[in-house]
DNA sequence: TCAAAAGTGTTAGATTTACACCCATGA
DNA sequence: TCATGGGTGTAAATCTAACACTTTTGA
């Protein structure tokens, strides 16, 4: 292969994943203690290096898959992080991605095996390098996205109650929402379908279970929560 | 220097600039014909390689400065573009940035010297590699940004008329705005100050010139256009 | 029987949109 | 004198936000 730009220096490229989950009415991300130098033992996002035979998006999906076994996960790029001092070893530029997964799809067995934990978004510890910055930016982008696109369902089980959905939005927005106003808006969206199933886990009376119908959400629809 | 991650392959990193300008009531970007292989002769964004002694942001500012001579320009990262087939030579991952400049700050002399042109955002030709994608994403981000942050003034001269400001927002939004409603909103923003100067270039009667007072735009202010 | 979560409408206030005419001036 | 762009206010419609009580049922 011809080397066209041989006079320029190359750098290592990595991807880092901000993996969002929703559990116990809290927005969380999956992080672990770093098990390699430099920075061994520090809290860290899960990441990996970009291979020469894959795009950035592919590298992000592969990295997530290695950790969780999940495919076809909703992921979006957060941005490239390339400060000179971001890695104490040699220079590494990292491209951050956020992912939205349903915590139930990630087994405790796998979680323990990889030694990662679900940490409340409000209680993120000091992390390795610029990982806290990545989380801040990811959270900002995700918050924006979830307001105007029906992606929040990625964080919920297939069937969910309206209270669960509301709690999710409250956790993401960081503030309480009015129950009646919230449900009014949901009712206007015919792609959020009421099933005839009842969830009795959280109340004696039971709450109707709803489902997001992807196919019913066509171009002409709008989403705003 | 110790090489920590020596088993991984490195890649070339570049930055590409989407340089927005506003002239003749049109939103434009600065592009030129590529003068190197691969892709010689194709329309292209202005870019350059990231050096080993600079961050991505620094590389973007330096690249813009090499082209325009301008410093302290408003720039924001668009994202990293890393598909395998994006560069026909060897692999290059590029981080795109958009910049907002006042066309008057860029001399015709320099423009011609670098052989670049202001092209209407609606008439962007087919460009090299994935540059069109970069422009699409940059435009989306810029449109969002300009709605909620007072950055549009970067595209205007220090003194501007309200009609100019309106035309700018119309060009960015891609739709006409109501003159009275627009001016009502401006009046609520005390950081957009009326001067006692009159511009007679575009009308016989003359229009008041306004100025954005950066210092008056403090934390507590909001911006929404 | 009572505690706890589910479910349900109305109204006031705020925001947004639509809309038309007079003014000043140079050519 | 007239063509051109500058400048101004009001009213209807829409959207948003605030708010409280009844229902169901398992413990």
Tab-separated table of C-alpha atoms (C1' of nucleotides) in Angstrom:
chain	number	residue	atom	x	y	z
A	1	UNK	CA	0.000	0.000	0.000
A	2	UNK	CA	1.229	3.446	-0.847
A	3	UNK	CA	1.820	5.756	2.054
A	4	UNK	CA	0.560	9.139	0.973
A	5	UNK	CA	1.079	11.214	4.039
A	6	UNK	CA	4.177	9.601	5.431
A	7	UNK	CA	5.640	12.769	6.834
A	8	UNK	CA	2.919	13.106	9.488
A	9	UNK	CA	2.876	11.468	12.845
A	10	UNK	CA	0.227	8.936	13.710
A	11	UNK	CA	-1.568	8.507	16.997
A	12	UNK	CA	-3.332	5.778	18.886
A	13	UNK	CA	-7.108	5.953	18.725
A	14	UNK	CA	-9.452	4.575	21.327
A	15	UNK	CA	-13.157	4.599	22.008
A	16	UNK	CA	-14.739	5.065	25.425
A	17	UNK	CA	-18.313	4.147	26.236
A	18	UNK	CA	-20.697	5.986	28.493
A	19	UNK	CA	-23.246	3.263	29.065
A	20	UNK	CA	-26.503	4.585	30.458
A	21	UNK	CA	-28.947	2.420	32.331
A	22	UNK	CA	-32.073	3.106	34.357
A	23	UNK	CA	-32.726	1.180	37.522
A	24	UNK	CA	-34.499	1.840	40.768
A	25	UNK	CA	-35.695	5.175	39.398
A	26	UNK	CA	-32.138	6.333	38.927
A	27	UNK	CA	-30.086	7.072	35.856
A	28	UNK	CA	-26.808	5.191	36.055
A	29	UNK	CA	-23.691	4.515	34.078
A	30	UNK	CA	-21.511	1.461	33.984
A	31	UNK	CA	-17.932	2.012	35.129
A	32	UNK	CA	-15.116	-0.030	36.566
A	33	UNK	CA	-11.652	0.137	38.027
A	34	UNK	CA	-8.942	0.310	35.439
A	35	UNK	CA	-6.831	-2.839	35.319
A	36	UNK	CA	-3.931	-1.607	33.216
A	37	UNK	CA	-1.231	0.973	33.475
A	38	UNK	CA	-1.227	3.876	33.383
A	39	UNK	CA	-3.948	4.659	35.897
A	40	UNK	CA	-4.385	1.160	37.265
A	41	UNK	CA	-7.015	1.080	39.990
A	42	UNK	CA	-8.689	4.365	39.052
A	43	UNK	CA	-12.357	4.516	38.136
A	44	UNK	CA	-12.765	4.510	34.395
A	45	UNK	CA	-15.165	4.228	31.510
A	46	UNK	CA	-15.026	1.017	29.548
A	47	UNK	CA	-13.038	1.490	26.375
A	48	UNK	CA	-10.756	-0.076	23.853
A	49	UNK	CA	-8.537	0.657	20.933
A	50	UNK	CA	-9.753	1.186	17.407
A	51	UNK	CA	-8.573	-1.542	15.072
A	52	UNK	CA	-7.304	-0.931	11.612
A	53	UNK	CA	-10.159	-2.865	10.028
A	54	UNK	CA	-13.094	-1.111	11.659
A	55	UNK	CA	-14.717	2.303	11.629
A	56	UNK	CA	-15.115	4.360	14.799
A	57	UNK	CA	-18.765	3.380	15.076
A	58	UNK	CA	-17.856	-0.255	14.650
A	59	UNK	CA	-15.149	0.006	17.285
A	60	UNK	CA	-17.658	1.494	19.707
A	61	UNK	CA	-20.200	-1.229	19.076
A	62	UNK	CA	-17.592	-3.939	19.338
A	63	UNK	CA	-16.277	-2.541	22.609
A	64	UNK	CA	-19.773	-2.437	24.046
A	65	UNK	CA	-20.403	-5.955	22.812
A	66	UNK	CA	-17.243	-7.246	24.440
A	67	UNK	CA	-18.438	-5.907	27.744
A	68	UNK	CA	-22.132	-6.709	27.562
A	69	UNK	CA	-22.688	-9.182	24.756
A	70	UNK	CA	-25.311	-6.808	23.353
A	71	UNK	CA	-25.727	-6.014	19.657
A	72	UNK	CA	-27.722	-3.345	17.872
A	73	UNK	CA	-27.582	-1.031	20.837
A	74	UNK	CA	-28.528	2.613	20.432
A	75	UNK	CA	-25.221	4.514	20.416
A	76	UNK	CA	-24.234	8.026	19.472
A	77	UNK	CA	-20.895	9.728	19.233
A	78	UNK	CA	-20.125	12.234	21.955
A	79	UNK	CA	-16.994	13.650	20.389
A	80	UNK	CA	-13.250	13.318	20.134
A	81	UNK	CA	-11.066	14.057	23.129
A	82	UNK	CA	-7.525	14.919	22.246
A	83	UNK	CA	-5.779	17.046	24.805
A	84	UNK	CA	-2.069	16.422	24.971
A	85	UNK	CA	-2.043	15.500	28.624
A	86	UNK	CA	-5.077	13.256	28.574
A	87	UNK	CA	-3.076	10.060	28.702
A	88	UNK	CA	0.037	9.870	30.838
A	89	UNK	CA	1.589	7.240	28.616
A	90	UNK	CA	1.955	8.002	24.972
A	91	UNK	CA	-0.558	10.072	23.116
A	92	UNK	CA	-4.011	8.564	22.735
A	93	UNK	CA	-6.946	10.360	21.197
A	94	UNK	CA	-10.266	8.957	22.282
A	95	UNK	CA	-13.664	9.134	20.691
A	96	UNK	CA	-16.455	8.858	23.245
A	97	UNK	CA	-19.804	7.235	22.553
A	98	UNK	CA	-22.852	6.957	24.734
A	99	UNK	CA	-25.099	3.905	24.735
A	100	UNK	CA	-28.597	3.348	26.084
A	101	UNK	CA	-29.281	-0.132	27.392
A	102	UNK	CA	-31.875	-1.877	29.483
A	103	UNK	CA	-30.127	-2.948	32.677
A	104	UNK	CA	-32.067	-6.207	32.600
A	105	UNK	CA	-30.310	-7.144	29.383
A	106	UNK	CA	-26.999	-7.169	31.189
A	107	UNK	CA	-26.590	-10.163	33.417
A	108	UNK	CA	-25.124	-9.865	36.865
A	109	UNK	CA	-22.844	-12.739	35.949
A	110	UNK	CA	-21.276	-10.760	33.113
A	111	UNK	CA	-21.204	-7.604	35.134
A	112	UNK	CA	-19.227	-9.250	37.908
A	113	UNK	CA	-17.006	-11.048	35.486
A	114	UNK	CA	-15.925	-7.705	34.001
A	115	UNK	CA	-15.888	-6.116	37.407
A	116	UNK	CA	-17.962	-3.075	36.477
A	117	UNK	CA	-20.666	-1.347	38.461
A	118	UNK	CA	-23.791	0.667	37.884
A	119	UNK	CA	-23.149	4.047	39.460
A	120	UNK	CA	-25.796	6.704	39.954
A	121	UNK	CA	-25.207	9.586	37.555
A	122	UNK	CA	-25.291	11.979	40.506
A	123	UNK	CA	-22.558	10.107	42.346
A	124	UNK	CA	-19.905	9.617	39.694
A	125	UNK	CA	-16.497	9.455	41.356
A	126	UNK	CA	-13.371	11.127	40.141
A	127	UNK	CA	-12.301	9.091	37.112
A	128	UNK	CA	-9.205	8.431	35.079
A	129	UNK	CA	-7.979	11.166	32.756
A	130	UNK	CA	-10.762	13.193	31.130
A	131	UNK	CA	-13.482	10.588	31.591
A	132	UNK	CA	-15.552	12.862	33.799
A	133	UNK	CA	-15.628	15.416	30.994
A	134	UNK	CA	-16.817	12.742	28.613
A	135	UNK	CA	-19.642	11.853	30.943
A	136	UNK	CA	-20.700	15.459	31.314
A	137	UNK	CA	-20.845	15.947	27.570
A	138	UNK	CA	-22.544	12.607	26.985
A	139	UNK	CA	-25.174	13.425	29.538
A	140	UNK	CA	-25.856	16.799	27.958
A	141	UNK	CA	-26.267	15.254	24.517
A	142	UNK	CA	-28.391	12.420	25.799
A	143	UNK	CA	-30.666	14.772	27.682
A	144	UNK	CA	-31.199	16.780	24.546
A	145	UNK	CA	-31.766	13.707	22.419
A	146	UNK	CA	-34.271	12.083	24.716
A	147	UNK	CA	-36.410	15.213	24.740
A	148	UNK	CA	-37.027	15.220	21.031
A	149	UNK	CA	-36.571	11.626	19.920
A	150	UNK	CA	-38.215	8.490	21.248
A	151	UNK	CA	-35.000	6.903	22.492
A	152	UNK	CA	-35.820	6.710	26.192
A	153	UNK	CA	-37.547	3.377	25.632
A	154	UNK	CA	-34.118	1.857	25.079
A	155	UNK	CA	-33.588	2.247	28.799
A	156	UNK	CA	-36.832	0.528	29.761
A	157	UNK	CA	-38.154	-2.995	29.405
A	158	UNK	CA	-40.382	-3.715	26.445
A	159	UNK	CA	-43.414	-3.241	28.693
A	160	UNK	CA	-43.428	-0.366	31.138
A	161	UNK	CA	-45.829	1.653	33.244
A	162	UNK	CA	-46.400	5.364	32.787
A	163	UNK	CA	-44.956	5.974	36.224
A	164	UNK	CA	-41.755	4.202	35.196
A	165	UNK	CA	-41.574	6.321	32.057
A	166	UNK	CA	-42.136	9.463	34.073
A	167	UNK	CA	-39.467	8.505	36.600
A	168	UNK	CA	-37.043	7.991	33.743
A	169	UNK	CA	-37.653	11.469	32.404
A	170	UNK	CA	-37.398	12.910	35.870
A	171	UNK	CA	-34.061	11.193	36.393
A	172	UNK	CA	-32.731	12.488	33.093
A	173	UNK	CA	-34.020	16.029	33.550
A	174	UNK	CA	-33.044	16.137	37.174
A	175	UNK	CA	-36.418	17.511	38.226
A	176	UNK	CA	-39.881	16.339	39.087
A	177	UNK	CA	-42.639	16.428	36.489
A	178	UNK	CA	-46.349	16.961	36.942
A	179	UNK	CA	-48.099	13.615	36.698
A	180	UNK	CA	-51.224	14.826	34.944
A	181	UNK	CA	-49.419	16.987	32.438
A	182	UNK	CA	-47.016	14.177	31.700
A	183	UNK	CA	-49.766	11.632	31.072
A	184	UNK	CA	-51.699	14.085	28.947
A	185	UNK	CA	-48.717	14.378	26.613
A	186	UNK	CA	-48.288	10.608	26.457
A	187	UNK	CA	-51.922	10.167	25.500
A	188	UNK	CA	-51.398	12.342	22.444
A	189	UNK	CA	-48.762	9.927	21.169
A	190	UNK	CA	-50.511	7.031	19.550
A	191	UNK	CA	-47.248	5.151	19.154
A	192	UNK	CA	-47.098	4.649	22.923
A	193	UNK	CA	-49.667	1.895	23.155
A	194	UNK	CA	-51.548	0.734	26.181
A	195	UNK	CA	-51.614	-3.050	26.483
A	196	UNK	CA	-54.225	-4.928	28.481
A	197	UNK	CA	-51.552	-6.189	30.817
A	198	UNK	CA	-51.318	-5.008	34.396
A	199	UNK	CA	-48.183	-4.637	36.443
A	200	UNK	CA	-48.698	-5.415	40.102
A	201	UNK	CA	-45.098	-5.148	41.250
A	202	UNK	CA	-45.222	-1.590	42.462
A	203	UNK	CA	-48.802	-1.145	43.592
A	204	UNK	CA	-51.711	-3.107	44.970
A	205	UNK	CA	-54.090	-1.637	42.490
A	206	UNK	CA	-51.824	-2.412	39.549
A	207	UNK	CA	-50.746	-0.178	36.683
A	208	UNK	CA	-51.367	-0.604	32.980
A	209	UNK	CA	-48.369	-1.634	30.932
A	210	UNK	CA	-47.488	0.297	27.810
A	211	UNK	CA	-45.330	-0.469	24.841
A	212	UNK	CA	-43.502	1.733	22.349
A	213	UNK	CA	-44.553	0.806	18.846
A	214	UNK	CA	-41.573	1.654	16.678
A	215	UNK	CA	-43.451	1.019	13.464
A	216	UNK	CA	-46.230	3.396	14.444
A	217	UNK	CA	-43.687	6.156	14.947
A	218	UNK	CA	-43.413	7.381	11.397
A	219	UNK	CA	-41.925	10.470	9.852
A	220	UNK	CA	-44.975	12.632	10.384
A	221	UNK	CA	-44.985	12.114	14.140
A	222	UNK	CA	-43.409	14.428	16.640
A	223	UNK	CA	-42.046	13.661	20.045
A	224	UNK	CA	-41.654	16.139	22.862
A	225	UNK	CA	-41.362	15.394	26.559
B	1	UNK	CA	9.596	7.495	26.223
B	2	UNK	CA	7.939	4.279	27.185
B	3	UNK	CA	5.487	2.880	24.688
B	4	UNK	CA	2.622	1.532	26.728
B	5	UNK	CA	0.262	0.299	24.076
B	6	UNK	CA	2.713	-0.763	21.441
B	7	UNK	CA	0.643	-3.640	20.140
B	8	UNK	CA	-2.016	-1.341	18.703
B	9	UNK	CA	-1.951	0.287	15.334
B	10	UNK	CA	-1.829	4.046	15.025
B	11	UNK	CA	-3.663	6.216	12.536
B	12	UNK	CA	-3.233	9.612	10.949
B	13	UNK	CA	-5.414	12.324	12.438
B	14	UNK	CA	-6.579	15.403	10.626
B	15	UNK	CA	-8.901	18.299	11.288
B	16	UNK	CA	-11.323	19.777	8.764
B	17	UNK	CA	-12.900	23.186	9.101
B	18	UNK	CA	-16.401	24.195	8.142
B	19	UNK	CA	-15.964	27.947	8.044
B	20	UNK	CA	-19.247	29.803	8.095
B	21	UNK	CA	-19.623	33.324	6.836
B	22	UNK	CA	-22.585	35.601	6.164
B	23	UNK	CA	-22.604	37.842	3.138
B	24	UNK	CA	-25.219	39.292	0.861
B	25	UNK	CA	-27.929	37.856	3.126
B	26	UNK	CA	-26.659	34.372	2.530
B	27	UNK	CA	-25.013	31.834	4.773
B	28	UNK	CA	-21.828	30.581	3.150
B	29	UNK	CA	-18.902	28.320	3.773
B	30	UNK	CA	-15.350	28.593	2.599
B	31	UNK	CA	-14.170	25.738	0.401
B	32	UNK	CA	-11.548	25.150	-2.253
B	33	UNK	CA	-10.261	22.678	-4.734
B	34	UNK	CA	-7.964	20.074	-3.267
B	35	UNK	CA	-4.390	20.458	-4.400
B	36	UNK	CA	-2.967	17.154	-3.263
B	37	UNK	CA	-3.487	13.509	-3.996
B	38	UNK	CA	-5.646	11.654	-3.428
B	39	UNK	CA	-8.640	13.627	-4.688
B	40	UNK	CA	-6.701	16.411	-6.373
B	41	UNK	CA	-9.060	18.891	-7.989
B	42	UNK	CA	-12.145	17.927	-6.000
B	43	UNK	CA	-13.990	20.443	-3.865
B	44	UNK	CA	-12.905	20.136	-0.282
B	45	UNK	CA	-13.029	21.627	3.155
B	46	UNK	CA	-9.859	23.238	4.379
B	47	UNK	CA	-8.002	20.919	6.703
B	48	UNK	CA	-4.676	19.774	7.981
B	49	UNK	CA	-2.992	17.133	10.026
B	50	UNK	CA	-2.844	17.135	13.776
B	51	UNK	CA	0.665	17.583	15.067
B	52	UNK	CA	2.119	15.669	17.925
B	53	UNK	CA	2.542	18.776	20.042
B	54	UNK	CA	-0.980	20.147	19.859
B	55	UNK	CA	-4.456	19.201	21.021
B	56	UNK	CA	-7.308	18.730	18.574
B	57	UNK	CA	-8.699	22.144	19.409
B	58	UNK	CA	-5.298	23.702	18.888
B	59	UNK	CA	-4.913	21.930	15.561
B	60	UNK	CA	-8.269	23.286	14.439
B	61	UNK	CA	-7.399	26.840	15.450
B	62	UNK	CA	-3.987	26.611	13.833
B	63	UNK	CA	-5.455	25.295	10.601
B	64	UNK	CA	-7.980	28.106	10.499
B	65	UNK	CA	-5.249	30.610	11.260
B	66	UNK	CA	-3.068	29.306	8.446
B	67	UNK	CA	-5.902	29.921	6.044
B	68	UNK	CA	-7.289	33.184	7.361
B	69	UNK	CA	-4.772	34.706	9.713
B	70	UNK	CA	-7.521	34.950	12.315
B	71	UNK	CA	-7.077	34.166	15.990
B	72	UNK	CA	-9.580	33.667	18.783
B	73	UNK	CA	-12.271	32.591	16.403
B	74	UNK	CA	-15.402	30.927	17.721
B	75	UNK	CA	-14.985	27.223	16.919
B	76	UNK	CA	-16.769	24.095	18.046
B	77	UNK	CA	-16.106	20.461	17.402
B	78	UNK	CA	-18.517	18.724	15.053
B	79	UNK	CA	-17.280	15.205	15.652
B	80	UNK	CA	-14.868	12.534	14.523
B	81	UNK	CA	-15.252	10.913	11.133
B	82	UNK	CA	-13.624	7.553	10.866
B	83	UNK	CA	-15.138	5.303	8.253
B	84	UNK	CA	-12.642	2.929	6.699
B	85	UNK	CA	-13.221	4.101	3.156
B	86	UNK	CA	-13.207	7.820	3.882
B	87	UNK	CA	-9.710	8.357	2.539
B	88	UNK	CA	-8.601	6.463	-0.537
B	89	UNK	CA	-4.966	6.547	0.508
B	90	UNK	CA	-4.080	5.219	3.892
B	91	UNK	CA	-6.400	5.491	6.820
B	92	UNK	CA	-7.053	8.995	8.114
B	93	UNK	CA	-9.506	9.825	10.860
B	94	UNK	CA	-10.665	13.411	10.772
B	95	UNK	CA	-12.138	15.599	13.453
B	96	UNK	CA	-14.370	18.304	12.016
B	97	UNK	CA	-14.775	21.749	13.537
B	98	UNK	CA	-17.015	24.599	12.537
B	99	UNK	CA	-15.967	28.217	12.780
B	100	UNK	CA	-17.955	31.446	12.661
B	101	UNK	CA	-16.167	34.377	11.091
B	102	UNK	CA	-17.039	37.797	9.742
B	103	UNK	CA	-16.358	37.695	6.014
B	104	UNK	CA	-14.953	41.201	6.221
B	105	UNK	CA	-12.164	39.936	8.411
B	106	UNK	CA	-10.919	37.741	5.614
B	107	UNK	CA	-9.209	39.708	2.905
B	108	UNK	CA	-9.818	38.990	-0.741
B	109	UNK	CA	-6.071	38.922	-1.149
B	110	UNK	CA	-5.699	36.024	1.248
B	111	UNK	CA	-8.754	34.292	-0.108
B	112	UNK	CA	-7.363	34.290	-3.622
B	113	UNK	CA	-3.930	33.348	-2.441
B	114	UNK	CA	-5.324	30.182	-0.897
B	115	UNK	CA	-7.697	29.713	-3.785
B	116	UNK	CA	-10.815	29.211	-1.685
B	117	UNK	CA	-14.328	30.485	-2.292
B	118	UNK	CA	-17.399	31.467	-0.349
B	119	UNK	CA	-20.122	29.102	-1.456
B	120	UNK	CA	-23.761	29.489	-0.549
B	121	UNK	CA	-24.774	26.826	1.949
B	122	UNK	CA	-27.657	25.866	-0.321
B	123	UNK	CA	-25.358	25.299	-3.272
B	124	UNK	CA	-22.582	23.162	-1.840
B	125	UNK	CA	-21.145	20.974	-4.573
B	126	UNK	CA	-20.233	17.339	-4.235
B	127	UNK	CA	-17.061	17.340	-2.173
B	128	UNK	CA	-14.123	15.084	-1.480
B	129	UNK	CA	-14.687	12.035	0.690
B	130	UNK	CA	-17.217	12.573	3.491
B	131	UNK	CA	-16.926	16.359	3.585
B	132	UNK	CA	-20.565	16.841	2.646
B	133	UNK	CA	-21.554	14.820	5.707
B	134	UNK	CA	-19.367	16.998	7.853
B	135	UNK	CA	-21.088	20.103	6.522
B	136	UNK	CA	-24.526	18.663	7.169
B	137	UNK	CA	-23.673	17.861	10.762
B	138	UNK	CA	-21.892	21.159	11.311
B	139	UNK	CA	-24.867	23.049	10.015
B	140	UNK	CA	-27.235	21.163	12.277
B	141	UNK	CA	-25.097	21.885	15.333
B	142	UNK	CA	-24.586	25.497	14.396
B	143	UNK	CA	-28.286	26.031	13.843
B	144	UNK	CA	-29.003	24.639	17.265
B	145	UNK	CA	-26.253	26.664	18.893
B	146	UNK	CA	-27.224	29.982	17.364
B	147	UNK	CA	-30.778	29.619	18.613
B	148	UNK	CA	-29.836	29.471	22.245
B	149	UNK	CA	-26.493	31.237	22.501
B	150	UNK	CA	-25.496	34.677	21.308
B	151	UNK	CA	-22.953	33.457	18.779
B	152	UNK	CA	-24.554	34.808	15.613
B	153	UNK	CA	-22.806	38.117	16.155
B	154	UNK	CA	-19.558	36.409	15.225
B	155	UNK	CA	-20.855	36.374	11.673
B	156	UNK	CA	-21.703	40.076	11.620
B	157	UNK	CA	-19.658	43.241	11.791
B	158	UNK	CA	-19.323	44.894	15.187
B	159	UNK	CA	-22.153	47.248	14.226
B	160	UNK	CA	-25.181	45.848	12.464
B	161	UNK	CA	-28.768	46.738	11.695
B	162	UNK	CA	-31.715	44.763	12.940
B	163	UNK	CA	-32.566	43.836	9.375
B	164	UNK	CA	-29.102	42.369	8.933
B	165	UNK	CA	-29.501	40.372	12.117
B	166	UNK	CA	-32.896	39.146	10.982
B	167	UNK	CA	-31.571	38.130	7.574
B	168	UNK	CA	-28.832	36.175	9.285
B	169	UNK	CA	-31.319	34.198	11.344
B	170	UNK	CA	-33.474	33.659	8.299
B	171	UNK	CA	-30.509	32.305	6.360
B	172	UNK	CA	-29.589	29.948	9.178
B	173	UNK	CA	-33.140	28.755	9.828
B	174	UNK	CA	-33.939	28.540	6.167
B	175	UNK	CA	-37.244	30.379	6.604
B	176	UNK	CA	-38.581	33.894	6.791
B	177	UNK	CA	-39.260	35.523	10.145
B	178	UNK	CA	-41.872	38.090	11.068
B	179	UNK	CA	-40.246	41.491	11.324
B	180	UNK	CA	-42.293	42.824	14.223
B	181	UNK	CA	-42.036	39.657	16.296
B	182	UNK	CA	-38.322	39.487	15.658
B	183	UNK	CA	-37.720	43.057	16.758
B	184	UNK	CA	-39.902	42.609	19.809
B	185	UNK	CA	-37.660	39.790	20.981
B	186	UNK	CA	-34.521	41.818	20.342
B	187	UNK	CA	-35.873	44.669	22.405
B	188	UNK	CA	-36.164	42.389	25.407
B	189	UNK	CA	-32.436	41.738	25.262
B	190	UNK	CA	-30.659	44.625	26.865
B	191	UNK	CA	-27.294	43.273	25.772
B	192	UNK	CA	-28.138	44.103	22.169
B	193	UNK	CA	-27.562	47.825	22.371
B	194	UNK	CA	-28.781	50.488	20.038
B	195	UNK	CA	-26.066	52.979	19.125
B	196	UNK	CA	-26.781	56.476	17.861
B	197	UNK	CA	-25.159	55.638	14.555
B	198	UNK	CA	-27.172	55.295	11.375
B	199	UNK	CA	-26.407	53.032	8.474
B	200	UNK	CA	-27.387	54.519	5.131
B	201	UNK	CA	-25.969	51.821	2.900
B	202	UNK	CA	-29.153	49.873	2.414
B	203	UNK	CA	-31.882	52.483	2.664
B	204	UNK	CA	-32.510	56.132	2.061
B	205	UNK	CA	-34.033	56.626	5.441
B	206	UNK	CA	-31.189	54.886	7.234
B	207	UNK	CA	-31.288	52.187	9.893
B	208	UNK	CA	-30.026	52.313	13.452
B	209	UNK	CA	-26.876	50.377	14.137
B	210	UNK	CA	-26.777	47.957	17.048
B	211	UNK	CA	-23.986	46.324	18.936
B	212	UNK	CA	-23.732	43.132	20.953
B	213	UNK	CA	-22.410	43.917	24.399
B	214	UNK	CA	-20.632	40.784	25.516
B	215	UNK	CA	-20.087	42.093	29.022
B	216	UNK	CA	-23.763	42.858	29.471
B	217	UNK	CA	-24.600	39.254	28.605
B	218	UNK	CA	-24.136	37.713	32.007
B	219	UNK	CA	-25.112	34.388	33.474
B	220	UNK	CA	-28.619	35.397	34.374
B	221	UNK	CA	-29.546	36.368	30.820
B	222	UNK	CA	-31.272	34.092	28.376
B	223	UNK	CA	-31.096	34.104	24.627
B	224	UNK	CA	-33.736	32.685	22.314
B	225	UNK	CA	-34.283	33.557	18.685
C	1	DT	C1'	-59.587	-0.271	57.303
C	2	DC	C1'	-55.987	2.012	55.739
C	3	DA	C1'	-51.757	2.944	53.293
C	4	DA	C1'	-49.893	3.421	48.796
C	5	DA	C1'	-49.684	4.028	44.052
C	6	DA	C1'	-52.877	4.688	39.804
C	7	DG	C1'	-55.614	7.400	37.388
C	8	DT	C1'	-58.175	11.528	35.796
C	9	DG	C1'	-59.817	17.666	33.820
C	10	DT	C1'	-60.025	22.320	34.282
C	11	DT	C1'	-58.451	26.924	34.399
C	12	DA	C1'	-55.286	30.933	34.515
C	13	DG	C1'	-51.313	32.661	32.715
C	14	DA	C1'	-47.679	32.919	29.443
C	15	DT	C1'	-46.084	32.559	24.960
C	16	DT	C1'	-46.504	32.644	20.152
C	17	DT	C1'	-48.334	33.994	15.927
C	18	DA	C1'	-50.652	36.754	12.538
C	19	DC	C1'	-51.230	40.945	10.671
C	20	DA	C1'	-50.989	46.581	8.134
C	21	DC	C1'	-49.780	50.996	8.083
C	22	DC	C1'	-46.886	55.321	8.504
C	23	DC	C1'	-42.056	57.352	8.172
C	24	DA	C1'	-37.955	59.343	6.192
C	25	DT	C1'	-35.232	60.117	2.379
C	26	DG	C1'	-32.601	60.066	-2.055
C	27	DA	C1'	-33.187	59.615	-6.693
D	1	DT	C1'	-43.341	62.459	-5.998
D	2	DC	C1'	-42.550	58.030	-5.436
D	3	DA	C1'	-40.112	53.826	-4.530
D	4	DT	C1'	-37.556	51.666	-0.941
D	5	DG	C1'	-36.466	49.840	3.304
D	6	DG	C1'	-37.208	51.267	8.493
D	7	DG	C1'	-39.977	51.229	12.145
D	8	DT	C1'	-44.076	50.266	15.268
D	9	DG	C1'	-48.727	47.570	18.527
D	10	DT	C1'	-52.666	44.678	19.223
D	11	DA	C1'	-55.544	40.721	19.494
D	12	DA	C1'	-56.472	35.724	18.865
D	13	DA	C1'	-54.808	31.329	19.398
D	14	DT	C1'	-51.967	28.051	21.318
D	15	DC	C1'	-49.266	26.129	24.750
D	16	DT	C1'	-47.799	25.553	29.467
D	17	DA	C1'	-48.232	25.142	34.291
D	18	DA	C1'	-50.642	24.662	38.460
D	19	DC	C1'	-53.548	22.116	41.054
D	20	DA	C1'	-56.787	17.769	44.297
D	21	DC	C1'	-59.480	14.178	44.634
D	22	DT	C1'	-61.236	9.239	43.689
D	23	DT	C1'	-60.042	4.337	42.814
D	24	DT	C1'	-58.289	-0.164	43.813
D	25	DT	C1'	-56.490	-3.638	46.576
D	26	DG	C1'	-53.115	-6.265	49.537
D	27	DA	C1'	-51.519	-6.301	53.976
